[in-house]
CSV table of C-alpha atoms in Angstrom, one decimal:
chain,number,residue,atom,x,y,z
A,662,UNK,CA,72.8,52.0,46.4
A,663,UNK,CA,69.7,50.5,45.6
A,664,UNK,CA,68.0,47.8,47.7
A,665,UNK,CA,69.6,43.9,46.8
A,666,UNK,CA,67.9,41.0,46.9
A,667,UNK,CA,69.5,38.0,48.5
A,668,UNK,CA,68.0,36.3,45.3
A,669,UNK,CA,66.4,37.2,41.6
A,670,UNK,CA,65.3,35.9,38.7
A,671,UNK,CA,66.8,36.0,35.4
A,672,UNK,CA,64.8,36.5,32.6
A,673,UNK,CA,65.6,37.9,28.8
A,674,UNK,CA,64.0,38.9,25.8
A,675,UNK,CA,64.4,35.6,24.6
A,676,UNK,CA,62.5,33.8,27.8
A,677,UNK,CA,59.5,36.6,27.1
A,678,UNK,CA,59.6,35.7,23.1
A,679,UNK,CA,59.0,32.1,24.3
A,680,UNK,CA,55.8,33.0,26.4
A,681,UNK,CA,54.4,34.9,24.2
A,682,UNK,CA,54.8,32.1,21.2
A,683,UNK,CA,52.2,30.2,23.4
A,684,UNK,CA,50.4,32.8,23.9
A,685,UNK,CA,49.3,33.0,20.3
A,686,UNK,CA,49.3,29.5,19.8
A,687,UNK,CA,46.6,26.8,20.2
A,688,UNK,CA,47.4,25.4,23.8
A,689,UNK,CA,48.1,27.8,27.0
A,690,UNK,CA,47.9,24.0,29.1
A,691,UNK,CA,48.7,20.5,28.1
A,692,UNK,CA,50.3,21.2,24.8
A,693,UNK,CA,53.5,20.3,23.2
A,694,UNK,CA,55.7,22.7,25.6
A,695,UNK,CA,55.1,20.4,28.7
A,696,UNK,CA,57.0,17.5,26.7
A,697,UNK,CA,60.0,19.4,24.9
A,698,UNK,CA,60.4,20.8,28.4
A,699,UNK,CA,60.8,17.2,29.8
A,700,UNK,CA,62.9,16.1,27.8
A,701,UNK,CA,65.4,18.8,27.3
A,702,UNK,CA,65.3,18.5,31.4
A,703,UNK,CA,65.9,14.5,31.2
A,704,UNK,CA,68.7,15.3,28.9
A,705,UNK,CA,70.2,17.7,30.5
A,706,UNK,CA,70.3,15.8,33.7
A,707,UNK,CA,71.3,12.3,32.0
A,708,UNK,CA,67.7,10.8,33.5
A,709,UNK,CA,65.5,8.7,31.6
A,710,UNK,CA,62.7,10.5,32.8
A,711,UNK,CA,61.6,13.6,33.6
A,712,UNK,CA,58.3,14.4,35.0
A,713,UNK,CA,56.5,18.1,35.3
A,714,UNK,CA,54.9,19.0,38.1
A,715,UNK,CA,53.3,22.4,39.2
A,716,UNK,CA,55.6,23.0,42.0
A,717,UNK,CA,58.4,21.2,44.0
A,718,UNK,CA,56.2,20.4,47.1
A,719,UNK,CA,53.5,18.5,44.6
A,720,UNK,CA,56.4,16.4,43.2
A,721,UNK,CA,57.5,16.1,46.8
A,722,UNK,CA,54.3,14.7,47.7
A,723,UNK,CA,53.5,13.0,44.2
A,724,UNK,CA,56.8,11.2,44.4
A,725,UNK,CA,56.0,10.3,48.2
A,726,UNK,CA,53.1,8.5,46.5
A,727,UNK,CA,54.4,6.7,43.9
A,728,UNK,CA,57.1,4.8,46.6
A,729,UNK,CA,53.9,3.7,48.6
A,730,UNK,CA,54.4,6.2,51.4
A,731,UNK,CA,50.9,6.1,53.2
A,732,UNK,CA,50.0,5.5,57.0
A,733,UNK,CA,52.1,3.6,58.9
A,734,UNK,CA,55.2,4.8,56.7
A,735,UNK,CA,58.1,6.2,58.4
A,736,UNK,CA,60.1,8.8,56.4
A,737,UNK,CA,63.4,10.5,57.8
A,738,UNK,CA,64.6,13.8,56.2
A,739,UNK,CA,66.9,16.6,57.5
A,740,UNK,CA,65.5,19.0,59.7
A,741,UNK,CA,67.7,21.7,57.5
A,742,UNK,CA,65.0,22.7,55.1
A,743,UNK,CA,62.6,24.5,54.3
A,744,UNK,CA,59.1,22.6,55.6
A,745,UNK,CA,57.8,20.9,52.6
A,746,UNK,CA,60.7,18.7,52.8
A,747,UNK,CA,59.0,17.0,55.6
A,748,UNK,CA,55.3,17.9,55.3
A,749,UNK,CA,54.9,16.0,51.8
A,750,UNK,CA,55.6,13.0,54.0
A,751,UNK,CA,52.4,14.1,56.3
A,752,UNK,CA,51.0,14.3,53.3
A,753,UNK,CA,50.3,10.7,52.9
A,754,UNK,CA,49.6,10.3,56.5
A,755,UNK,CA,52.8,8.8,57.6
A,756,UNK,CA,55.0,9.4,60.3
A,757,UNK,CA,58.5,11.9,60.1
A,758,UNK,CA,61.6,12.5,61.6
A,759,UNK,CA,64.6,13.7,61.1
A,760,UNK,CA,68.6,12.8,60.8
A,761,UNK,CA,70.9,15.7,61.5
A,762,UNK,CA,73.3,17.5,59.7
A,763,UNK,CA,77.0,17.3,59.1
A,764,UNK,CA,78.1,20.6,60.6
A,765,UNK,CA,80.5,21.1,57.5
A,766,UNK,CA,78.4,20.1,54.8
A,767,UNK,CA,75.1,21.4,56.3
A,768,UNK,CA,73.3,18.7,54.5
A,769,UNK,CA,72.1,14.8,56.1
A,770,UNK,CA,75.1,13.6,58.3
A,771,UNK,CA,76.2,9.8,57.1
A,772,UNK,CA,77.1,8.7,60.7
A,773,UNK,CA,74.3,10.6,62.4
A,774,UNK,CA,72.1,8.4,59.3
A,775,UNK,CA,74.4,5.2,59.8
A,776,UNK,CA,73.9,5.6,63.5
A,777,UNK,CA,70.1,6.1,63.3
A,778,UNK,CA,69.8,2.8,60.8
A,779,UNK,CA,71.4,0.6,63.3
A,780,UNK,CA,68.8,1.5,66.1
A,781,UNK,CA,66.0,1.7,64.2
A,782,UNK,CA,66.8,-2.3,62.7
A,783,UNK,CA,67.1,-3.2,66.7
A,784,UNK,CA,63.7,-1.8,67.2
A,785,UNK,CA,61.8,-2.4,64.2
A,786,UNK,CA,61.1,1.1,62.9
A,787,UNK,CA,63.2,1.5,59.6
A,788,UNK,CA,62.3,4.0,57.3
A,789,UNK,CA,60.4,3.6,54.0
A,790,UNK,CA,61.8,6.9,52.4
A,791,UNK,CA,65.1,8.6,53.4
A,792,UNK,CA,64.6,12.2,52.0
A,793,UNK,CA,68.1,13.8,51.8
A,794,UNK,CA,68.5,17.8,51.0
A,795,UNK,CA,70.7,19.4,48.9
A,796,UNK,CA,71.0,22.1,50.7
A,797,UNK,CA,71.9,25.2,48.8
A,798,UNK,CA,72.6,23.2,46.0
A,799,UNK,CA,75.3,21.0,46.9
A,800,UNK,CA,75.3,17.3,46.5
A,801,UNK,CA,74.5,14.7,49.5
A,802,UNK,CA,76.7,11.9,49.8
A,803,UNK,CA,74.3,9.8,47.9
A,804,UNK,CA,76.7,7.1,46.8
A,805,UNK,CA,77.1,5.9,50.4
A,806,UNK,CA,73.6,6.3,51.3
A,807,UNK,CA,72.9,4.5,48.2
A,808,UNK,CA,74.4,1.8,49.7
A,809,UNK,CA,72.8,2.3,52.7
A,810,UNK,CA,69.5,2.3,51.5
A,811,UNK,CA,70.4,-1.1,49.5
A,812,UNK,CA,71.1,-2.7,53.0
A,813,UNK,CA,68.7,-1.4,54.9
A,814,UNK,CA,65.6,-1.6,52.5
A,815,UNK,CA,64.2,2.2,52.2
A,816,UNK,CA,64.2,4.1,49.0
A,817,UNK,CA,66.4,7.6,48.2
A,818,UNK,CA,64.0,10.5,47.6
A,819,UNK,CA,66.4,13.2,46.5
A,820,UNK,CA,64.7,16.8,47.2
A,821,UNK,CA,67.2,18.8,44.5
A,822,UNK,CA,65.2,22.1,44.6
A,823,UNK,CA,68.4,23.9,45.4
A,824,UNK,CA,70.2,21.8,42.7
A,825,UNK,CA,69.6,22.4,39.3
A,826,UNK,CA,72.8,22.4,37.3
A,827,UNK,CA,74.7,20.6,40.5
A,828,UNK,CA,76.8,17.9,39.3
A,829,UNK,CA,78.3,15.1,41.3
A,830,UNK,CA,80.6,12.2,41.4
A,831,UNK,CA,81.1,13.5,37.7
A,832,UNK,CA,77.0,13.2,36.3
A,833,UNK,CA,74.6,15.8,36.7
A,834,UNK,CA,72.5,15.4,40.1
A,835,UNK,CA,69.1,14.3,39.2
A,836,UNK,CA,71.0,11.2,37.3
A,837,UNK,CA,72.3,8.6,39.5
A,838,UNK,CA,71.5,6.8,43.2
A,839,UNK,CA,68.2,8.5,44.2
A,840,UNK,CA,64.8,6.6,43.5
A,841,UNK,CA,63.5,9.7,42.5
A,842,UNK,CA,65.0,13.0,42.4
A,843,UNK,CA,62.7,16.6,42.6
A,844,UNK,CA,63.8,19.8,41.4
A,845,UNK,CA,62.2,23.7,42.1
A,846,UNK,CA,61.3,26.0,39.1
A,847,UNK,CA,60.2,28.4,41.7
A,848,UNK,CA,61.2,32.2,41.1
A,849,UNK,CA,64.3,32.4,43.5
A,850,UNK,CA,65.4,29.1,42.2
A,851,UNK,CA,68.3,28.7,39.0
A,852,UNK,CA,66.0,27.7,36.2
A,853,UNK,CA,62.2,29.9,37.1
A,854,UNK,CA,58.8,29.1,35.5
A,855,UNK,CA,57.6,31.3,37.9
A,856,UNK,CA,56.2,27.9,40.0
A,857,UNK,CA,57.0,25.0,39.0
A,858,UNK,CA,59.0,21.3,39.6
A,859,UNK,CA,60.4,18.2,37.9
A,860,UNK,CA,61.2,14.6,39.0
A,861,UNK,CA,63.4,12.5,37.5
A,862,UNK,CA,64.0,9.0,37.7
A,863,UNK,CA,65.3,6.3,35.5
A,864,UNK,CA,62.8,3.6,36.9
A,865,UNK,CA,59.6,3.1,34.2
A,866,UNK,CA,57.3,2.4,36.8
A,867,UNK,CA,57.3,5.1,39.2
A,868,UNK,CA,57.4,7.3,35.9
A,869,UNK,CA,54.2,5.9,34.6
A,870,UNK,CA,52.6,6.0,38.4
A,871,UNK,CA,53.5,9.8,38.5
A,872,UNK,CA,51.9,10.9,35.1
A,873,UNK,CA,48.9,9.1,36.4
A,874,UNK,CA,49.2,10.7,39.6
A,875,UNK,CA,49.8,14.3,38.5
A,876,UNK,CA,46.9,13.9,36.4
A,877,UNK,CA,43.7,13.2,39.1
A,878,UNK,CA,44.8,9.6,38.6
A,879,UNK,CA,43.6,9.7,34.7
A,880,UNK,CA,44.9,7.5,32.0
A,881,UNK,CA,43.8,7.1,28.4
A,882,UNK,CA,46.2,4.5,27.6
A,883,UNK,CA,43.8,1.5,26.7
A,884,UNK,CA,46.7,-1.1,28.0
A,885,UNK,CA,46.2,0.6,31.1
A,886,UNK,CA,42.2,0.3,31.8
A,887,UNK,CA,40.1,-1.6,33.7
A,888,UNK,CA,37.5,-2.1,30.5
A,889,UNK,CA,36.9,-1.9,27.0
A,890,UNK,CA,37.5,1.8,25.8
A,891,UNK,CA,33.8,2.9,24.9
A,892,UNK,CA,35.0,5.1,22.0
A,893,UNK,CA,38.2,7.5,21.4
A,894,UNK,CA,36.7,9.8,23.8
A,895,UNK,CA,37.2,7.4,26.6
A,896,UNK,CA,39.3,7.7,29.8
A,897,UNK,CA,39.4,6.3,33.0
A,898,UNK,CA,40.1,7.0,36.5
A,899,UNK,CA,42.6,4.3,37.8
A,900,UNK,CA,43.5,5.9,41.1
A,901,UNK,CA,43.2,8.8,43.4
A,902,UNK,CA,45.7,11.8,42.0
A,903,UNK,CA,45.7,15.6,42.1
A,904,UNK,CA,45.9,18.1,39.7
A,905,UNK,CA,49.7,19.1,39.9
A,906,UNK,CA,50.1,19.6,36.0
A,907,UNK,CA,52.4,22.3,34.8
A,908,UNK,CA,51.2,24.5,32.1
A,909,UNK,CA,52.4,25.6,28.5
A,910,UNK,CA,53.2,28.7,29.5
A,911,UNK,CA,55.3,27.5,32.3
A,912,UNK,CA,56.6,25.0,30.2
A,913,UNK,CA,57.9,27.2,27.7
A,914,UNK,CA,60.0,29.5,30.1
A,915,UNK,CA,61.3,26.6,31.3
A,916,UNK,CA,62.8,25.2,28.3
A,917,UNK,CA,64.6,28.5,27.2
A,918,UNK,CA,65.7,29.1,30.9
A,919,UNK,CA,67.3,25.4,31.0
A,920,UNK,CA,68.9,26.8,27.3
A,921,UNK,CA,70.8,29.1,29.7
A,922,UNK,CA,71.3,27.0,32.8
A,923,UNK,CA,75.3,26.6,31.8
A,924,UNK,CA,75.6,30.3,31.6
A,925,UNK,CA,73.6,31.2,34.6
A,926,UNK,CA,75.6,28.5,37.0
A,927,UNK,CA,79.0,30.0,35.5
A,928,UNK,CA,77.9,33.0,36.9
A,929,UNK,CA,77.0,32.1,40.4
A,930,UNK,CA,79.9,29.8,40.4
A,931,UNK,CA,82.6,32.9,39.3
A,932,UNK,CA,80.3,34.9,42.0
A,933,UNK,CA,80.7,32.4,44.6
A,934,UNK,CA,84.2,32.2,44.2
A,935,UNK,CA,84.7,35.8,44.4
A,936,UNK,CA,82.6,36.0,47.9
A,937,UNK,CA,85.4,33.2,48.9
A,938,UNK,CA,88.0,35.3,48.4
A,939,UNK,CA,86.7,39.3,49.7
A,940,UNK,CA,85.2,37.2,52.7
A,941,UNK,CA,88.0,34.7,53.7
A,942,UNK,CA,89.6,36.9,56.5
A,943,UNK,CA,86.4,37.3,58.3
A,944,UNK,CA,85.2,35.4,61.3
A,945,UNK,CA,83.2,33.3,58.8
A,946,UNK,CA,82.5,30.0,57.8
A,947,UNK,CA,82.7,29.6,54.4
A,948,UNK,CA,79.8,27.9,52.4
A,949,UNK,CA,81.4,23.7,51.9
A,950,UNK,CA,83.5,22.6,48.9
A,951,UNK,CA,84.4,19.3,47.8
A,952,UNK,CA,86.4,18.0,44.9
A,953,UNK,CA,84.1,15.2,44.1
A,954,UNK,CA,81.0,17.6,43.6
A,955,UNK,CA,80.1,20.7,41.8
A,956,UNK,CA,77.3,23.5,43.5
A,957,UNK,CA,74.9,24.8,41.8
A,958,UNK,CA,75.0,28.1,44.3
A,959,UNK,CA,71.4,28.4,44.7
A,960,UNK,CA,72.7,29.7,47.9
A,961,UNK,CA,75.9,31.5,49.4
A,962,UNK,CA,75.2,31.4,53.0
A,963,UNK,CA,77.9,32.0,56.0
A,964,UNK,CA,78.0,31.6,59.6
A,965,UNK,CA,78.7,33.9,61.7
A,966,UNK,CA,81.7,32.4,64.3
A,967,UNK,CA,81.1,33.0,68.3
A,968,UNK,CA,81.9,34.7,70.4
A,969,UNK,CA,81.0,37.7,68.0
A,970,UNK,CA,78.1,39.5,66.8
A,971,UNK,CA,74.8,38.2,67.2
A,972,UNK,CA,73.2,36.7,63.8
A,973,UNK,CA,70.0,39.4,64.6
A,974,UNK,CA,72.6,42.1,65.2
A,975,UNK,CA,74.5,41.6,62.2
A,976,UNK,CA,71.5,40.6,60.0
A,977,UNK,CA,69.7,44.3,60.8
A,978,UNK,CA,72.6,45.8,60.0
A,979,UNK,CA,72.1,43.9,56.2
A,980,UNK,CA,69.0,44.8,56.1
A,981,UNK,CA,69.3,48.5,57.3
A,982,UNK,CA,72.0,49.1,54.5
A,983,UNK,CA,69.9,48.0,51.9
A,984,UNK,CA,70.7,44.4,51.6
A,985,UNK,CA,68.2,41.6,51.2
A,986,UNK,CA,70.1,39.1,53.3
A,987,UNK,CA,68.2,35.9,54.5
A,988,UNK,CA,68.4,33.1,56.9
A,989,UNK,CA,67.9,29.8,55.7
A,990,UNK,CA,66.7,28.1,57.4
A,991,UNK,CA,64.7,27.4,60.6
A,992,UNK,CA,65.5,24.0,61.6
A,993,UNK,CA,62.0,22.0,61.2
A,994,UNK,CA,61.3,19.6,64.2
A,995,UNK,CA,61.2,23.4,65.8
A,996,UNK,CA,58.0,24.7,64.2
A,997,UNK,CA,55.0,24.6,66.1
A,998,UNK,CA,53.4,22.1,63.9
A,999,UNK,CA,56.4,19.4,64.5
A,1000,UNK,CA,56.4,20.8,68.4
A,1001,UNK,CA,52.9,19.4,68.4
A,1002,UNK,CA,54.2,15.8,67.3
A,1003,UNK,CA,56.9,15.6,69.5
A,1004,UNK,CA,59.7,17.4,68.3
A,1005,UNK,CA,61.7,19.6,70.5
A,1006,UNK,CA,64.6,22.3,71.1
A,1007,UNK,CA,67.7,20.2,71.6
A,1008,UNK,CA,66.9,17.0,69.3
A,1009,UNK,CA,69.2,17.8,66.5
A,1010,UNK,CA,71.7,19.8,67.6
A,1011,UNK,CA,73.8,20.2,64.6
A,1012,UNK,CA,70.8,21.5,63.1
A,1013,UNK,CA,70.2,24.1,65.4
A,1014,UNK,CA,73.8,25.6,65.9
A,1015,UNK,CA,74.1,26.0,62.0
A,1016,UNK,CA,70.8,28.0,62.7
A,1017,UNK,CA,72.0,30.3,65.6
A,1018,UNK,CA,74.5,31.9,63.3
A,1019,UNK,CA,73.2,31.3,59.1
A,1020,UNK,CA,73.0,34.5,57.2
A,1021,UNK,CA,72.4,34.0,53.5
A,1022,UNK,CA,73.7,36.3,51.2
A,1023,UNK,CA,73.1,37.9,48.1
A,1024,UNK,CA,73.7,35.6,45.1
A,1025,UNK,CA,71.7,35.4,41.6
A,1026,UNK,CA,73.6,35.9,38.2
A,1027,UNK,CA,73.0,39.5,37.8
A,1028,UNK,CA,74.5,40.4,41.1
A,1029,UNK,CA,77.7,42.9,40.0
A,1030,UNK,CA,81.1,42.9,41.7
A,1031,UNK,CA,79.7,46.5,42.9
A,1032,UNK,CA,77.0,44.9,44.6
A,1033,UNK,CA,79.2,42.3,45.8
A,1034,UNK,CA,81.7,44.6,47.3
A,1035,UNK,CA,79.2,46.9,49.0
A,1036,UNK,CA,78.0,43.0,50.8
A,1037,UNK,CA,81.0,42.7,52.0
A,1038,UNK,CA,82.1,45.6,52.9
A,1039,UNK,CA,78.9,46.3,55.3
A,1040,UNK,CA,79.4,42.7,56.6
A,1041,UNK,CA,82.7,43.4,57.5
A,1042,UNK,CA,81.9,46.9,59.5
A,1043,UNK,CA,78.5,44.6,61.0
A,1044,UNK,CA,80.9,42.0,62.2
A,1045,UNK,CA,83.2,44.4,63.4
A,1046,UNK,CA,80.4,46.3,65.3
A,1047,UNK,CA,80.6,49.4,63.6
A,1048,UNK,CA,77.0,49.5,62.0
A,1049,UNK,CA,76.7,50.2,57.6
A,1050,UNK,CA,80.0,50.2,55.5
């Protein structure tokens, strides 16, 4: 069998058509794509806004930015992610750590979060930004930390990358709670312009602050400037921002990829049902479900239970047979990097056994129940140490 990704993108004559209608046209950057993209994403996800970014860890950092993150913030995240979930934070020159996991859930534990608010108001050292992950695409519990963050003063900075089509408490995730909410367009991710991101947000003024931002800090909205407008022609620099625009191009495979976002999440949904059901009698655990909350299956990842197999074991066996698995991911705090700031084996311990044993499998709407059964299949014969299916 040929070799299987643990992830692909999806792309049809349709998404190609689209590209190549901007190809002949008059813009390749800055046109009219980047808008009807926005707001087919806003829609979509029931925000006011919706801002396009170049990738997820500029919007990370942008929207890091526009809640006044700088040095001498303090921003908490989950050590289950991949890095930029943190770095954007270091970014701006503040200060990180981390709150860990719910071992079911995988995603920011509400009394490991609870627990850390109440020391950190004894000793002065709330958090500006709480940064909570959904992790594989499924939804945090973002109506409790809502609440949370209304008592204790620091804002919600959703990173969504994994969530794109997610839905919870009944709205689309992107909608509700968060500050701001950032999603991935990157080419393993649900909806692809090859790179890409989004925020949302339904505040005004952090959407204004960001289309300066993403712009080298530019504005050519007279209400906006420091002086009379010397012609038509004229723009000024208000602050400091980057170039993290997203082109036409992009813009447009975006917009006909979110045309097929219900189709695409049917898919992974029917797939990751499936994997429930050919894996369940395996000494697995099971990626989380919850009534309240719909995934978007980014992800299907499982843990392998111990005693048994070793993850390495198992995952060379994958790997030998021809099957892209994955391990997502590395807990954080344990990189190098965060070694250097403090940060060490043993600090989030949730994070770290979810770790030892994470294998992520195979999982992208053109998978086939072939595919699928040939997964499971070799997992079964890894777990039961008797090498390929």
């Amino acid at each position: 069998m040929a070799f299987i990704p643990y992830s692909a993108q999806s792309i049809d004559e349709a998404d190609i058509a689209a590209v190549t209608a901007v190809l002949r046209a008059d813009f390749l950057t800055q046109g009219p794509a980047i808008p009807t993209f926005e707001t087919a994403f806003a829609q979509r996800h029931g925000s006011r806004h919706a801002i396009a970014m170049s990738n997820a860890t500029a919007a990370l950092h942008l929207a890091c930015l526009a809640l006044g993150v700088g040095p001498g913030s303090l921003v908490w995240t989950s050590p289950n992610s991949f890095v930029a979930s943190a770095n954007c934070a270091r970014y701006c020159g503040a200060d990180v750590d981390f709150v860990d996991i719910d071992p079911k859930t995988r995603n920011m534990s509400l009394d490991r979060l609870r627990e850390k608010l109440v020391a950190a108001e004894v000793s002065g050292h709330l958090p500006k930004v709480v940064i909570p992950v959904d992790f594989a695409g499924f939804s945090c519990d973002l109506r409790e930390m809502r609440a949370l963050a209304d008592q204790y003063g620091f804002a919600i900075l959703e990173d969504a990358s994994h969530a794109t089509g997610a839905s919870y408490l009944g709205a689309p995730t992107g909608s509700a709670w968060a500050d701001l909410s950032v999603f991935s367009f990157h080419a393993v991710k649900i909806v692809t312009t090859a790179e890409g991101g989004m925020i949302t947000t339904n505040d005004d003024a952090l959407a204004e602050s960001l289309l300066n931002l993403r712009s080298h800090g530019i504005t050519r909205d007279a209400a906006l400037m420091r002086g009379e407008p010397d012609g038509p022609w004229y723009y000024e620099q208000i602050e400091l921002g980057y170039n993290y625009r997203l082109t036409d191009l992009q813009a447009a495979l975006g917009t006909n990829q979110l045309a097929r976002l219900s189709a695409m999440h049917e898919r992974r949904v029917a797939l990751a049902d499936r994997y429930d059901s050919i894996l369940a009698d395996l000494p697995l655990d099971l990626p989380p479900r919850a009534n309240d909350r719909d995934s978007a299956w980014h992800l299907y990842v499982v843990e392998i239970r111990q005693p048994g197999p070793s993850r390495k074991a198992v995952f060379e066996t994958l790997r030998e047979a021809g099957i892209g698995v994955n391990v997502h991911y590395i807990p954080i705090h344990t990189q190098p990097y965060y070694r250097s700031l403090g940060f060490k084996q043993g600090d989030f311990p949730a994070a770290e056994a979810y770790y030892a044993n994470a294998i992520s499998l195979p999982l992208f709407p053109a998978l086939t129940e072939e595919q699928q059964d040939y997964v499971a299949s070799t997992l079964r014969a890894a777990l039961a140490g008797g090498g390929t299916a």
